[in-house]
C-alpha positions in Angstrom: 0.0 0.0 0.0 2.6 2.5 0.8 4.9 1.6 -2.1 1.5 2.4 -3.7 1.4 5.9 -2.7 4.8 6.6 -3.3 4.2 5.6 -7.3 1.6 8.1 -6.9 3.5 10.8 -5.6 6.5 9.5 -8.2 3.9 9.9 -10.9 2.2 13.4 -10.1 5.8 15.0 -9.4 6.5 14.4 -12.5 10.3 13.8 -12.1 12.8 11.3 -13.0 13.2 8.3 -10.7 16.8 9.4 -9.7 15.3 13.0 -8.9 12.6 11.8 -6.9 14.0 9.5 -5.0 16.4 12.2 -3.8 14.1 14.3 -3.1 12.4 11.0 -0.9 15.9 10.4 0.9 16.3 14.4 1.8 13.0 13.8 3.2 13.1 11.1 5.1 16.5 12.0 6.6 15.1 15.8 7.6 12.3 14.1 9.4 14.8 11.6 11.1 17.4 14.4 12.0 14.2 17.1 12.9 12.5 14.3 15.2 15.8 13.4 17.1 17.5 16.6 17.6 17.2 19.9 19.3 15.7 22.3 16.3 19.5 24.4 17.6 21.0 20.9 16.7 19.3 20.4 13.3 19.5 24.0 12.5 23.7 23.8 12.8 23.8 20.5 11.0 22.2 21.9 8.1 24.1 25.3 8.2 27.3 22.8 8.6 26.2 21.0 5.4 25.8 24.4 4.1 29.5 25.0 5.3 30.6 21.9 3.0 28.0 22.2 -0.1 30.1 25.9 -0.3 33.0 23.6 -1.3 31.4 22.8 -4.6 31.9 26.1 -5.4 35.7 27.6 -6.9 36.7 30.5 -5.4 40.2 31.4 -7.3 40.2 34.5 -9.0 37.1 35.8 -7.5 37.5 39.5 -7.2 33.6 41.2 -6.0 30.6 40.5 -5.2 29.6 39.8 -8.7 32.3 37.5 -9.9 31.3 35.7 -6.3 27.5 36.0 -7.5 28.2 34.6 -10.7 30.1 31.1 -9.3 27.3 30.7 -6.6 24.3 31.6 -9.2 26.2 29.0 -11.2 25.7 26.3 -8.8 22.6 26.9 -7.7 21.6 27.1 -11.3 22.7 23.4 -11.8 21.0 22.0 -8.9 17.7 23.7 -9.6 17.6 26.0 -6.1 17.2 29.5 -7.3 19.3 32.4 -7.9 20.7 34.9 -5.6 22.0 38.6 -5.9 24.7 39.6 -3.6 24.6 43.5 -2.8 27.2 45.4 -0.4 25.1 47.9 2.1 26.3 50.0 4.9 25.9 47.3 7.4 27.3 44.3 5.2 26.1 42.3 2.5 22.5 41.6 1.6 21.8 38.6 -0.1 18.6 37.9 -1.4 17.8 34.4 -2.9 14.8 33.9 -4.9 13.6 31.4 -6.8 14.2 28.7 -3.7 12.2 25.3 -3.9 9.4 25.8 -1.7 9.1 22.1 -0.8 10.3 18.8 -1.9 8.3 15.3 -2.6 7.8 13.1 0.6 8.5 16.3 3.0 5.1 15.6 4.9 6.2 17.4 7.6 7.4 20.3 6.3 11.0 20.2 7.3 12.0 21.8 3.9 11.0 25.6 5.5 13.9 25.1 8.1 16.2 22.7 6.0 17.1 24.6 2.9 17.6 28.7 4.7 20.2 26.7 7.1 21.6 25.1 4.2 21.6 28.6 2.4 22.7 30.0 5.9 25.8 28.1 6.0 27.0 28.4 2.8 26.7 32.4 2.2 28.8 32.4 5.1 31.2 30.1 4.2 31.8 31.4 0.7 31.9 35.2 2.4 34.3 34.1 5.0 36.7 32.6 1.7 36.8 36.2 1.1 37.8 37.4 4.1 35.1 38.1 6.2 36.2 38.9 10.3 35.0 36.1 12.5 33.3 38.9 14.2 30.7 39.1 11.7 27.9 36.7 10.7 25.4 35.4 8.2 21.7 35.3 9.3 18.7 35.0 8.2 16.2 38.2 7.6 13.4 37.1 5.6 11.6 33.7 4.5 8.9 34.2 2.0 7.4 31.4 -0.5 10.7 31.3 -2.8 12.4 34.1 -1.5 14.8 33.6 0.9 17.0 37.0 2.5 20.1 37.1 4.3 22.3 40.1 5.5 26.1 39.4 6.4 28.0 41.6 8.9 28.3 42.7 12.2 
């Protein structure tokens, strides 16, 4: 019966098995990780994934905000999770991240919401602290609305 819905689900998702069943696993582990842990806990594991996903990402020769814009966009671009535009204010740098999948397939409980800012979370800062960024300053989250997703780095 359940292997049932999950063709049903498979089906009206309309993506390829490879895709979906990705989608179940990050699923399934949010809900295991999100029913174990402190929310502190599952919030720093996902900003530490955040941390590594930065990795992906190659930082020689970036010079600004937009050369760094146009390697993360690149990324993000490839795994379907939006675009984002880095802009340098008074205070810091505002990042604001639109297009952000607003759920996934099997995410019943709605992990997704917390999941994917923390991921976001940890990898702005990573990527800003390539660049130099002072321990003394930090990434955090401002704004979380349907796809859009805004940060502000600095002190």
């Amino acid at each position: 019966m359940k292997m049932d819905r999950l063709t049903m689900a498979h089906e009206r998702a309309g993506a390829g098995p490879r895709e979906h069943g990705l989608a179940m696993l990050t699923a399934l582990t949010a809900a295991e990780i999100y029913g174990e842990a402190k929310p502190e806990q599952a919030h720093g594991l996902y900003v530490a994934i955040g941390r590594r996903f930065s990795t992906l990402v190659d930082m020689a020769d970036v010079r600004d905000l937009d050369d760094l814009a146009e390697r993360i966009n690149g990324l993000w671009a490839v795994c379907g999770y939006g675009h984002a535009r880095l802009q340098a204010v008074e205070t810091g740098i505002r990042v604001v991240h639109r297009g952000a999948p607003v759920t996934i397939e099997g995410d019943h409980a709605g992990h997704w919401v917390r999941l994917f800012p923390a991921l976001l979370e940890g990898a702005y800062d990573a990527w800003f602290r390539q660049l130099g960024s002072s321990g003394l300053l930090s990434t955090r989250l401002l704004r979380h609305e349907g796809d859009v997703i805004e940060f502000h780095h600095g002190g």
